[in-house]
Every structure is written in C-alpha cells, then in structure tokens.
Coordinates of C-alpha atoms and ligand atoms in Angstrom, one line a residue:
M1 CA 16.4 10.3 -3.3
D2 CA 18.7 10.1 -0.3
F3 CA 17.6 10.6 3.3
E4 CA 20.0 11.1 6.1
L5 CA 19.2 11.5 9.8
K6 CA 21.2 14.0 11.9
T7 CA 21.2 15.3 15.4
L8 CA 21.1 19.0 14.9
S9 CA 21.8 21.6 17.6
P10 CA 20.4 25.1 17.1
T11 CA 23.7 26.3 15.7
M12 CA 23.9 23.4 13.3
I13 CA 20.4 24.2 12.0
T14 CA 21.5 27.7 11.0
G15 CA 24.8 26.3 9.6
L16 CA 23.2 23.7 7.3
T17 CA 23.8 24.4 3.7
A18 CA 20.7 23.5 1.7
D19 CA 18.6 24.9 -1.1
A20 CA 15.7 25.0 1.4
L21 CA 15.2 24.4 5.1
L22 CA 11.8 23.3 6.0
V23 CA 11.1 24.1 9.6
L24 CA 8.1 22.5 11.3
V25 CA 6.7 24.9 13.9
P26 CA 4.2 23.3 16.3
D27 CA 1.5 25.5 18.0
A28 CA 3.2 24.9 21.4
F29 CA 6.6 26.3 20.3
V30 CA 7.8 29.1 22.5
P31 CA 10.5 31.1 20.8
A32 CA 12.3 32.0 24.0
K33 CA 15.9 31.8 23.0
S34 CA 17.9 34.3 20.9
D35 CA 19.1 31.8 18.3
P36 CA 18.3 32.9 14.7
L37 CA 15.5 30.3 14.3
S38 CA 13.7 31.6 17.4
V39 CA 14.2 35.2 16.3
L40 CA 12.8 34.4 12.9
V41 CA 9.7 32.5 14.2
A42 CA 9.1 35.2 16.8
S43 CA 9.2 38.1 14.2
A44 CA 7.0 36.1 11.8
E45 CA 4.4 35.5 14.5
R46 CA 4.6 39.1 15.7
L47 CA 3.9 40.5 12.3
G48 CA 1.2 38.0 11.7
D49 CA 2.9 36.4 8.7
L50 CA 2.9 32.9 10.1
E51 CA -0.7 32.3 10.7
P52 CA -2.0 29.6 13.0
G53 CA -3.4 26.5 11.3
V54 CA -1.8 23.3 10.2
G55 CA 0.0 23.7 6.8
K56 CA 0.2 27.5 6.9
T57 CA 3.6 28.5 5.4
L58 CA 6.0 31.4 5.2
V59 CA 8.9 31.4 2.7
C60 CA 11.9 33.5 3.8
Y61 CA 14.8 34.3 1.6
R62 CA 18.2 35.1 3.1
A63 CA 16.9 34.7 6.6
P64 CA 19.4 36.3 8.9
G65 CA 21.9 33.9 10.4
F66 CA 21.0 31.0 8.1
K67 CA 23.2 29.4 5.5
A68 CA 20.3 27.8 3.6
T69 CA 19.0 29.7 0.6
R70 CA 15.4 29.5 1.7
V71 CA 13.8 28.9 5.1
V72 CA 10.3 27.7 4.9
L73 CA 8.4 27.9 8.2
V74 CA 5.3 25.7 8.4
R75 CA 2.7 25.3 11.1
A76 CA 2.5 21.8 12.4
G77 CA -0.4 22.1 14.8
S78 CA 0.0 19.6 17.7
G79 CA 2.9 17.9 16.0
S80 CA 0.9 14.7 15.7
P81 CA 1.9 12.4 12.8
A82 CA -1.2 13.4 10.9
S83 CA -0.7 17.1 11.2
V84 CA 3.0 16.7 10.4
R85 CA 2.1 15.0 7.2
K86 CA -0.3 17.7 6.3
A87 CA 2.2 20.4 7.1
V88 CA 5.0 18.8 5.1
T89 CA 2.7 18.2 2.1
A90 CA 1.7 21.9 2.1
A91 CA 5.3 23.1 2.4
M92 CA 6.6 20.7 -0.3
A93 CA 4.4 22.4 -2.8
L94 CA 6.5 25.5 -2.4
V95 CA 9.9 23.9 -2.8
K96 CA 9.0 21.5 -5.6
V97 CA 11.1 23.5 -8.0
P98 CA 14.2 22.4 -10.1
S99 CA 16.5 24.6 -8.0
V100 CA 15.8 22.7 -4.8
R101 CA 18.0 19.7 -4.8
K102 CA 19.1 19.6 -1.2
L103 CA 16.6 20.0 1.5
G104 CA 16.8 20.2 5.3
L105 CA 13.7 18.9 7.1
V106 CA 13.9 20.4 10.6
L107 CA 11.9 18.4 13.1
N108 CA 13.7 19.7 16.2
L109 CA 10.8 21.8 17.4
L110 CA 8.4 18.9 17.4
P111 CA 7.5 16.8 20.5
G112 CA 9.8 14.0 19.3
D113 CA 7.3 11.3 18.2
G114 CA 9.1 8.9 15.9
R115 CA 5.9 8.4 13.9
A116 CA 6.0 12.1 13.0
V117 CA 9.4 11.5 11.5
R118 CA 8.0 8.8 9.4
A119 CA 5.0 10.9 8.4
A120 CA 7.3 13.8 7.4
M121 CA 9.5 11.6 5.3
H122 CA 6.5 9.9 3.6
A123 CA 5.0 13.3 2.7
C124 CA 8.3 14.5 1.4
A125 CA 8.6 11.5 -0.9
D126 CA 4.9 11.6 -1.9
A127 CA 5.1 15.2 -3.0
T128 CA 8.1 14.8 -5.2
Y129 CA 7.4 11.4 -6.8
V130 CA 7.4 11.4 -10.6
Y131 CA 6.4 8.6 -12.9
T132 CA 8.8 8.5 -15.8
T133 CA 8.9 5.0 -17.2
T134 CA 6.6 5.7 -20.2
K135 CA 7.0 9.5 -20.0
P136 CA 10.6 10.2 -20.5
S137 CA 9.8 13.9 -21.1
A138 CA 8.6 14.2 -17.5
K139 CA 11.1 16.1 -15.3
A140 CA 12.7 13.6 -13.0
R141 CA 12.6 14.4 -9.3
A142 CA 14.9 17.3 -8.6
L143 CA 15.2 16.7 -4.9
Q144 CA 18.3 14.5 -4.3
R145 CA 19.2 14.8 -0.7
I146 CA 17.1 15.3 2.4
T147 CA 18.7 15.8 5.8
V148 CA 16.2 15.0 8.5
G149 CA 17.2 17.1 11.6
V150 CA 16.1 16.0 15.1
D151 CA 17.0 16.7 18.7
K152 CA 18.2 13.2 19.5
M153 CA 18.9 11.0 16.5
A154 CA 19.1 7.7 18.5
A155 CA 15.5 8.1 19.8
V156 CA 14.1 8.0 16.3
Q157 CA 16.7 6.0 14.3
R158 CA 14.3 3.0 14.1
D159 CA 11.4 5.1 12.8
F160 CA 13.8 6.7 10.3
D161 CA 14.8 3.3 9.0
I162 CA 11.2 2.2 8.8
G163 CA 10.3 5.4 7.0
K164 CA 13.0 4.9 4.4
A165 CA 11.9 1.3 3.8
Q166 CA 8.3 2.3 3.6
I167 CA 9.2 4.9 0.9
T168 CA 11.0 2.2 -1.1
G169 CA 8.0 0.0 -0.9
V170 CA 5.5 2.7 -1.7
E171 CA 7.5 3.8 -4.7
F172 CA 8.0 0.3 -5.9
A173 CA 4.2 -0.3 -5.8
K174 CA 3.5 3.1 -7.5
E175 CA 5.9 2.3 -10.3
W176 CA 4.2 -1.0 -11.1
A177 CA 0.6 0.1 -10.6
N178 CA 1.2 3.2 -12.7
R179 CA 2.6 1.3 -15.7
P180 CA 0.1 0.8 -18.5
A181 CA -1.0 -2.8 -19.0
N182 CA 1.3 -3.2 -22.0
H183 CA 4.2 -2.4 -19.8
A184 CA 3.0 -4.5 -16.8
T185 CA 1.9 -7.8 -18.2
P186 CA 1.7 -10.9 -15.9
S187 CA 5.1 -12.0 -17.2
M188 CA 6.6 -8.6 -16.4
L189 CA 5.2 -8.7 -12.9
A190 CA 6.8 -12.1 -12.5
E191 CA 10.1 -10.8 -13.7
A192 CA 9.9 -7.9 -11.2
A193 CA 9.2 -10.5 -8.5
K194 CA 12.2 -12.6 -9.6
K195 CA 14.4 -9.6 -9.5
L196 CA 13.4 -9.1 -5.8
G197 CA 14.2 -12.8 -5.4
R198 CA 17.9 -12.0 -5.9
H199 CA 17.9 -10.8 -2.3
P200 CA 19.5 -13.4 -0.1
K201 CA 16.4 -13.6 2.1
I202 CA 13.9 -13.8 -0.7
K203 CA 13.1 -16.7 -3.0
T204 CA 10.6 -16.3 -5.9
E205 CA 8.8 -19.1 -7.7
V206 CA 6.8 -18.4 -10.8
L207 CA 4.2 -20.9 -12.1
G208 CA 2.8 -20.8 -15.6
P209 CA -0.4 -22.1 -17.2
K210 CA 0.6 -25.8 -17.1
Q211 CA 1.5 -25.8 -13.5
V212 CA -1.6 -23.9 -12.6
E213 CA -3.6 -26.5 -14.4
A214 CA -1.9 -29.2 -12.5
L215 CA -2.9 -27.5 -9.3
A216 CA -6.5 -27.5 -10.6
M217 CA -7.0 -23.7 -10.2
G218 CA -10.2 -23.8 -12.3
A219 CA -11.4 -20.4 -11.3
F220 CA -8.1 -18.6 -12.0
L221 CA -7.7 -20.4 -15.3
A222 CA -11.2 -19.4 -16.3
V223 CA -10.4 -15.7 -16.0
A224 CA -7.1 -16.0 -17.9
R225 CA -8.7 -17.9 -20.8
G226 CA -9.7 -14.8 -22.8
S227 CA -6.2 -13.3 -23.0
V228 CA -3.3 -14.1 -25.2
E229 CA -1.0 -13.0 -22.3
P230 CA -0.1 -16.1 -20.4
L231 CA -1.1 -16.1 -16.7
R232 CA 1.5 -16.2 -13.9
F233 CA 1.2 -17.4 -10.4
I234 CA 3.9 -15.7 -8.4
V235 CA 5.0 -16.9 -5.0
M236 CA 7.6 -15.0 -3.0
H237 CA 9.2 -16.3 0.2
Y238 CA 10.8 -13.8 2.6
A239 CA 12.7 -15.8 5.2
G240 CA 13.5 -13.4 8.1
G241 CA 12.1 -15.5 10.9
A242 CA 12.9 -18.9 12.4
K243 CA 12.9 -21.8 10.0
G244 CA 9.5 -23.3 10.0
A245 CA 7.8 -20.4 11.8
A246 CA 4.4 -19.8 10.4
P247 CA 4.5 -17.1 7.7
V248 CA 2.3 -14.1 7.2
V249 CA 0.8 -14.7 3.8
L250 CA -0.1 -11.6 1.6
V251 CA -2.2 -12.4 -1.4
G252 CA -2.4 -9.7 -4.0
K253 CA -5.0 -9.4 -6.8
G254 CA -2.9 -9.1 -10.0
I255 CA -5.4 -8.3 -12.8
T256 CA -3.1 -6.4 -15.1
F257 CA -6.1 -5.2 -17.1
D258 CA -9.8 -5.6 -16.4
T259 CA -12.0 -5.1 -19.4
G260 CA -14.8 -6.9 -17.6
G261 CA -14.4 -9.8 -20.0
I262 CA -17.6 -10.8 -21.9
S263 CA -19.6 -8.8 -19.2
I264 CA -17.6 -5.9 -20.7
K265 CA -17.2 -2.6 -18.9
P266 CA -18.3 0.8 -20.4
A267 CA -15.5 2.7 -22.3
A268 CA -15.4 5.7 -20.0
E269 CA -12.4 5.5 -17.6
M270 CA -11.7 2.0 -18.6
D271 CA -8.0 2.9 -18.7
E272 CA -8.1 3.0 -14.9
M273 CA -8.4 -0.7 -14.9
K274 CA -4.7 -0.9 -15.5
F275 CA -4.6 -0.2 -11.7
D276 CA -6.5 -3.5 -11.1
M277 CA -3.2 -5.1 -10.1
G278 CA -2.8 -2.6 -7.2
G279 CA -3.1 -5.4 -4.7
A280 CA -0.2 -7.3 -6.4
A281 CA 1.8 -4.1 -6.6
S282 CA 1.3 -3.6 -2.8
V283 CA 2.6 -7.1 -2.2
L284 CA 5.7 -6.5 -4.4
G285 CA 6.2 -3.1 -2.7
T286 CA 6.0 -4.7 0.8
F287 CA 8.7 -7.2 -0.3
A288 CA 10.9 -4.4 -1.5
A289 CA 10.6 -2.8 1.9
L290 CA 11.2 -6.1 3.7
A291 CA 14.4 -6.6 1.7
E292 CA 15.7 -3.3 3.0
L293 CA 14.5 -3.6 6.6
Q294 CA 15.0 -7.3 7.1
P295 CA 12.7 -7.9 10.1
G296 CA 12.7 -11.2 11.9
V297 CA 9.5 -12.8 10.5
N298 CA 8.6 -15.1 7.6
V299 CA 6.3 -13.7 4.9
V300 CA 5.0 -15.3 1.8
G301 CA 3.6 -13.2 -1.1
V302 CA 1.1 -14.8 -3.4
I303 CA 0.1 -13.1 -6.7
P304 CA -2.3 -14.6 -9.2
A305 CA -1.7 -12.4 -12.3
C306 CA -3.6 -12.4 -15.6
E307 CA -5.6 -10.1 -17.9
N308 CA -9.5 -10.2 -18.0
M309 CA -10.4 -10.0 -21.7
P310 CA -13.3 -10.7 -24.0
D311 CA -12.5 -13.3 -26.7
G312 CA -13.8 -16.3 -28.5
Q313 CA -12.1 -18.4 -25.9
A314 CA -13.2 -16.3 -22.9
V315 CA -15.3 -17.6 -20.1
K316 CA -19.0 -16.9 -20.6
P317 CA -21.7 -15.8 -18.2
G318 CA -23.4 -19.0 -16.9
D319 CA -20.2 -21.1 -17.3
V320 CA -19.5 -23.3 -14.3
V321 CA -16.0 -23.9 -13.2
T322 CA -14.4 -26.0 -10.4
S323 CA -12.1 -24.1 -8.1
M324 CA -9.0 -25.6 -6.5
S325 CA -11.0 -26.1 -3.4
G326 CA -13.3 -28.4 -5.3
Q327 CA -16.3 -26.0 -4.9
T328 CA -18.0 -25.2 -8.1
I329 CA -18.8 -21.6 -9.2
E330 CA -21.3 -20.3 -11.7
I331 CA -19.7 -17.3 -13.3
L332 CA -22.7 -15.1 -13.7
N333 CA -20.7 -11.9 -14.3
T334 CA -17.2 -12.2 -15.8
D335 CA -16.4 -8.7 -14.4
A336 CA -16.4 -10.2 -10.9
E337 CA -13.1 -11.8 -11.8
G338 CA -11.0 -10.7 -8.8
R339 CA -12.7 -13.0 -6.5
L340 CA -12.2 -15.9 -9.0
I341 CA -8.5 -15.5 -9.1
L342 CA -8.2 -14.9 -5.4
C343 CA -10.3 -17.9 -4.3
D344 CA -7.8 -20.3 -5.8
A345 CA -4.9 -18.3 -4.3
L346 CA -6.5 -18.5 -0.9
T347 CA -6.8 -22.3 -1.2
Y348 CA -3.1 -22.3 -2.2
A349 CA -2.3 -20.1 0.8
A350 CA -3.9 -22.6 3.2
R351 CA -1.1 -25.1 2.2
L352 CA 1.5 -22.8 3.7
K353 CA 0.2 -23.3 7.2
P354 CA 0.1 -19.5 7.7
H355 CA 0.2 -17.4 10.8
S356 CA -2.4 -15.3 9.0
V357 CA -3.5 -14.6 5.4
V358 CA -4.3 -11.1 4.2
D359 CA -5.6 -10.6 0.7
I360 CA -5.4 -7.2 -0.9
A361 CA -7.6 -6.4 -3.9
T362 CA -9.1 -3.6 -5.9
L363 CA -12.2 -5.8 -5.6
T364 CA -15.4 -3.7 -5.9
G365 CA -16.7 -0.4 -7.1
A366 CA -19.2 -0.8 -4.2
C367 CA -16.3 -0.3 -1.7
V368 CA -15.5 3.0 -3.4
I369 CA -19.1 4.0 -2.8
A370 CA -19.0 2.9 0.8
L371 CA -15.7 4.3 2.0
G372 CA -14.4 6.6 -0.7
G373 CA -10.7 7.1 -1.0
V374 CA -9.9 7.6 2.7
R375 CA -10.1 4.2 4.3
S376 CA -9.7 0.8 2.7
G377 CA -12.4 -1.8 3.5
L378 CA -11.3 -4.4 6.1
F379 CA -13.1 -7.7 6.4
S380 CA -12.2 -10.5 8.8
S381 CA -13.8 -13.3 10.6
R382 CA -11.2 -13.0 13.3
D383 CA -11.4 -10.1 15.8
D384 CA -7.7 -10.3 16.7
L385 CA -6.5 -10.1 13.2
A386 CA -9.0 -7.3 12.4
V387 CA -7.8 -5.3 15.4
A388 CA -4.1 -5.9 14.4
L389 CA -4.7 -4.7 10.9
H390 CA -6.8 -1.7 11.9
N391 CA -4.1 -0.6 14.4
A392 CA -1.4 -1.1 11.8
G393 CA -3.3 1.2 9.5
E394 CA -3.7 3.9 12.2
T395 CA 0.0 3.7 13.1
A396 CA 1.1 4.0 9.5
L397 CA -1.4 6.7 8.5
D398 CA -2.8 4.2 6.0
P399 CA -6.2 3.6 7.6
C400 CA -8.9 1.0 7.0
W401 CA -12.3 0.4 8.4
R402 CA -13.9 -2.9 9.4
M403 CA -17.0 -4.0 7.6
P404 CA -19.4 -6.8 8.6
L405 CA -19.5 -10.4 7.4
D406 CA -22.9 -11.6 8.7
D407 CA -23.9 -14.8 7.0
E408 CA -27.1 -13.3 5.7
Y409 CA -25.0 -11.3 3.2
A410 CA -24.1 -14.6 1.5
E411 CA -27.8 -15.4 0.6
G412 CA -27.5 -13.8 -2.8
L413 CA -24.5 -16.0 -3.8
K414 CA -26.7 -19.1 -4.0
S415 CA -26.9 -20.8 -7.4
N416 CA -29.1 -23.5 -8.9
F417 CA -26.3 -24.8 -11.0
A418 CA -23.2 -24.7 -8.8
D419 CA -22.1 -24.5 -5.2
M420 CA -22.2 -20.7 -5.5
G421 CA -22.5 -17.9 -8.0
N422 CA -19.8 -15.3 -8.3
V423 CA -22.1 -12.3 -7.7
A424 CA -25.0 -11.4 -5.6
G425 CA -27.2 -8.3 -6.1
R426 CA -26.0 -4.7 -6.2
A427 CA -26.7 -4.2 -2.5
G428 CA -23.8 -4.5 -0.2
G429 CA -21.5 -5.4 -3.1
A430 CA -18.2 -5.1 -1.2
I431 CA -19.6 -7.3 1.6
T432 CA -21.0 -10.0 -0.7
A433 CA -17.6 -10.1 -2.5
A434 CA -15.9 -10.7 0.8
K435 CA -18.5 -13.4 1.7
F436 CA -17.5 -15.1 -1.5
L437 CA -13.8 -15.1 -0.6
Q438 CA -14.6 -16.3 2.9
K439 CA -16.0 -19.5 1.5
F440 CA -12.4 -20.3 0.5
A441 CA -10.8 -19.2 3.8
T442 CA -12.7 -21.4 6.2
D443 CA -10.5 -22.4 9.1
L444 CA -7.9 -19.8 7.9
P445 CA -7.0 -16.8 10.0
W446 CA -8.0 -14.6 7.1
A447 CA -8.6 -10.9 6.4
H448 CA -9.5 -9.1 3.2
L449 CA -8.6 -5.5 2.3
D450 CA -10.7 -4.0 -0.5
I451 CA -8.5 -1.2 -1.8
A452 CA -10.6 -0.2 -4.8
G453 CA -11.0 3.3 -3.4
T454 CA -7.5 3.8 -1.9
A455 CA -5.1 2.3 -4.4
W456 CA -5.2 5.1 -6.9
K457 CA -6.5 8.6 -7.6
S458 CA -8.6 9.6 -10.6
G459 CA -8.8 13.0 -12.4
T460 CA -5.9 15.3 -12.8
A461 CA -4.0 13.6 -10.0
K462 CA -4.5 10.2 -11.7
G463 CA -2.0 7.8 -10.4
S464 CA -1.2 5.1 -7.9
T465 CA -1.0 6.0 -4.2
G466 CA 1.1 3.0 -3.2
R467 CA -1.4 2.1 -0.6
P468 CA -1.7 -0.1 1.4
V469 CA 2.1 -0.7 1.6
P470 CA 2.4 1.3 4.8
L471 CA -0.3 -0.7 6.5
L472 CA 1.1 -4.0 5.3
L473 CA 4.6 -3.2 6.3
Q474 CA 3.5 -2.0 9.7
Y475 CA 1.4 -5.2 10.2
V476 CA 4.4 -7.4 9.3
L477 CA 6.6 -5.4 11.7
D478 CA 4.1 -5.7 14.5
V479 CA 4.0 -9.5 14.0
A480 CA 7.8 -9.6 14.0
A481 CA 7.8 -7.6 17.3
S482 CA 5.1 -9.8 18.9
P483 CA 3.9 -12.9 17.0
Q484 CA 0.7 -12.8 19.1
S485 CA -0.3 -9.6 17.2
G486 CA -3.2 -10.9 15.2
A487 CA -1.7 -14.3 15.9
P488 CA -4.7 -16.5 15.2
N489 CA -2.7 -19.7 15.8
V490 CA -1.9 -18.6 19.3
A491 CA -5.3 -17.0 20.2
K492 CA -7.8 -19.5 18.8
S493 CA -10.2 -18.7 21.6
V494 CA -10.9 -15.2 20.3
R495 CA -12.4 -16.7 17.2
T496 CA -15.8 -15.2 16.5
K497 CA -18.6 -16.4 14.3
R498 CA -19.6 -13.6 11.9
Ligands
BES1 N1 -11.7 -4.2 -10.6 C1 -13.1 -4.1 -10.4 C2 -13.5 -3.3 -9.2 C3 -13.4 -1.8 -9.4 C4 -14.3 -1.0 -10.0 C5 -12.3 -1.1 -8.7 C6 -14.2 0.3 -10.1 C7 -12.2 0.3 -8.8 C8 -13.2 1.0 -9.5 C9 -13.7 -5.5 -10.3 O1 -13.1 -6.5 -10.9 C10 -15.2 -5.4 -10.8 O2 -15.3 -5.2 -11.9 N2 -16.1 -5.5 -9.8 C11 -17.5 -5.4 -10.2 C12 -18.2 -6.5 -9.5 C13 -19.6 -6.6 -9.9 C14 -19.7 -7.2 -11.3 C15 -20.4 -7.6 -9.0 C16 -18.0 -4.0 -9.7 O3 -17.5 -3.5 -8.7 O4 -18.7 -3.4 -10.5
MN2 MN1 -13.9 -6.7 -12.9
ZN3 ZN1 -11.2 -6.2 -11.4

C-alpha cells in the first residue's frame, strides 16, 4: 500500500481521479464557498443526510463536479486525532471493496493537526490489513494507493513520514504475531531479525542454547527445556545516534507458544497463546519502523525467544533455578514463564549501560482483567520514565495506564527454598508479576508494559493489533528529539521509591 502526501486546492480535490474520495467533515466546517465540495456538504446537511456525530457517513455516486467515482462524506467531530481515527475507521468499512484500489483521503477541512494525519493513515491501514501468510485464499488488500490531501503539505510532512513508518512497524508486528507457532518458531523470529539486520544502521546478533548457557541464563534455559525447538536470544542494535550514546533498550517477551508447561493451561482458547510473542513482535516492528525513519538515537532490541512446553525434560513445579543475576528462583508455576525469560534479559540489558529499559510482554491474564483491551499496563519505579511512556501512548493513540509498585505487593513472592518464588497469589497478579521483574531491574531506569489485553483481539476479529508499536516508536522519537525525555541518566534526582 502506497501513501502519497499532496497539497490539494479545492479545484484539485474535485479533479482527483480515484475510486473513492473520503472527505472528513468536522463539525465546525462552514460550507461558505461555491466549490463543488462545499455545495455537496451543504446540500447533504440541508437534507439531513449527513447527520451529526463522529463516524456518520454518506456515500455519493457521481457527485456533481467530482472526477472520483465515489465521494464519501464522513463526520469528524472536533477533528481531534481520536475522532479522526474513529471517522476514518467508519468510512473505510464502506469502501473496503475490491473495486476501490485508489483512494483519496481528503483532510483539507480539518484544523491541520499533524497527529490527525497520522491517525487517519493508521485507521486506513488498520481497516484494510489482511493476513495471508497461511491463508493464501484470503483476498489480498485491494487498496493500492492512497493520496492524503491537505492544505499545506509542508506543515504535516514529518507526521506523514512518521505515519508511514508506524504503519510499516505495526504491520510487521501483526504479521509475526498472527503467524501460528509452527510458522513463527524462535529460529524464524531470529531469521526475521537478521533480515532487518541487513539495513546499514541495524546489526543483529543471535545467540543459541550454548551461548545462553555460557551467559548463565538459568531462568530462560529452564523455560526452554521442555521444547524441541531450540531457544534463541536475539539482540538488535540500531545505531542512529552518536557513537557511545546510551541506548534505549526494548526487551520483548518472545514465547512463541505458551502451553503453560507442566502447569498446563486448559484447552479452550489455548491457540491464542501463539500471540505470546506479541512483545517480541512489537520490538521487531519498532525496528522495521526505525529502519524507515532513521531517527538520531541508539536503540537495542532484546528478545528472549522459546516455546513453553510440557515434556519429560520440562522444568517442574518446585524446581529451583539460578538466574543470570545470581538470584535463585523457585518455579512454583511453570505457566508464569514470561517473567523467567525476561528476568535474564533484563540482567543482560543492564550490561548495555542503557538510557532506559522498557520491557514489553503479554505477561498476565490479571492485566486483561484490570485494564481490558483499551490500555496497556505501565509499571515503572521511575516517574520521569513513566510520564514519558504515558505521554508517548497518548500522542500515538496507543494508550497505557500506570499501575502501582508498592513493596507490599512483593510479599507473596517469598520462598522457603529460593530467593523468590515466581508467583504470588491471585490477587494483584499483574502487579506481583511486575514486582518480580523489578528485582532484576534494580538501579536500572526500567519500565514494564503488560500488553496481555492490548496485543491481540479474540473472537471473530481474532488477530494481532500491532500494539504497542505506535507507543514505542513515539517514545523513541521523543528521546531522539530530547534525550531528557524519560532520561533517567540525566534526571537521577527524580528517582522515587515505590
Ligand atoms: N501468557 C500468559 C499471560 C496471558 C494469559 C496473556 C491470558 C493473555 C491472556 C502468561 O504466561 C501466563 O500464563 N500467566 C499466568 C500467570 C499465573 C500463573 C501467575 C496467568 O496470567 O494466568
Ligand atoms: Mn504462561
Ligand atoms: Zn506466557
């Protein structure tokens, strides 16, 4: 799908040849002029055919004065990014037909917020995305070319570029998360990372079982034991910033399938545990976006990838393992495997002398109960980093919500046989999981995003959302623009004890 940005005058709007023109009409629009678009909107409003309310649509065929086959008017409320996204999503449902291959997205009537341009592009891509890798019979996306029309192209060029890169990243993440586990093994994820490593600014290293053993990642190794698929520890370096500048480190949970292990999960909906590498997919997707946008910042992606399977060799409830940090862990529930692979990855991340470390994980069912599918769970012992990530989520319309990390929540992790257990009780499960991770992030400017509720959708719309690529990309861009943004190395004084 090809996006192009164009400055469109009123006469150019009518002259645009397209299978459909999607015109966003904000509430504040006053159709004063006598150009065909104003006349069309005015008549539609007068006849009551274009009702007020974000996402209300009217399809017009052979609209007088227009070259385009269809003109779709859609109400865009205040023209805010959120209402624009809602409006475009509604309108796209009407033009998602094989005969619409070339689309004009007319944003001229909007207030001119660059973020609305990004929101419109995102909604356009989201509505037309089709997964085909293991479903060749699925009709590939019909939409080929989208002309984004605005008043002044120069004012929104940067947002347009970010929008395009974000779509690349989101679709990359969707592709990998949607693939079933037999088409997205740890080795295949590593190959995808290596392919990204062909970019001149990206270098990919892949470690196998022997090297991971040499690093003494006892917790990660314990999870991988039950599978015949060999684990992979993937490290990607994006060098966009000054040599030696502290990198943003993104750590993605890469469980390519989570059966629960010996603490096996029930059969119903277990297929959805192919999405348990959604964190890893979001890191890969963010790198795909970085390759395109090439911001001036250093970023390292770290992905521990393996399957969690039951087997004669599998780790057993009660087994005690030694993590890379030296801390011992009693594995009371083998289904709490995400934190086991992440804890060693966090210890590894500390070696990179990071600007900040953000882990992204489909970590707990409890987070789905707490926040549903709207906001990801955000945990951080650092206020500055939490604020930076929260704001990035708001900007990118990929929101998260901060959760507490009081030390009392760690009580349940105590063990008689190891430095800690890997589970506490059922209460506050998303928080106790975060408290576990925090024990491996001491002295690190660390944050954790629990994306269990936001990374994919269930039911008839089953599939990856590509989240939180928009949030991560925005955060990285914010750091590039001002390294103080959630720059814990600079702002040590803001450190809080939680
Ligand atoms: N991958 C799951 C978390 C999950 C569950 C995500 C459901 C999305 C939907 C994770 O590995 C897991 O199994 N967590 C357990 C932890 C428990 C054993 C403490 C959970 O949430 O039930
Ligand atoms: Mn699990
Ligand atoms: Zn899991």
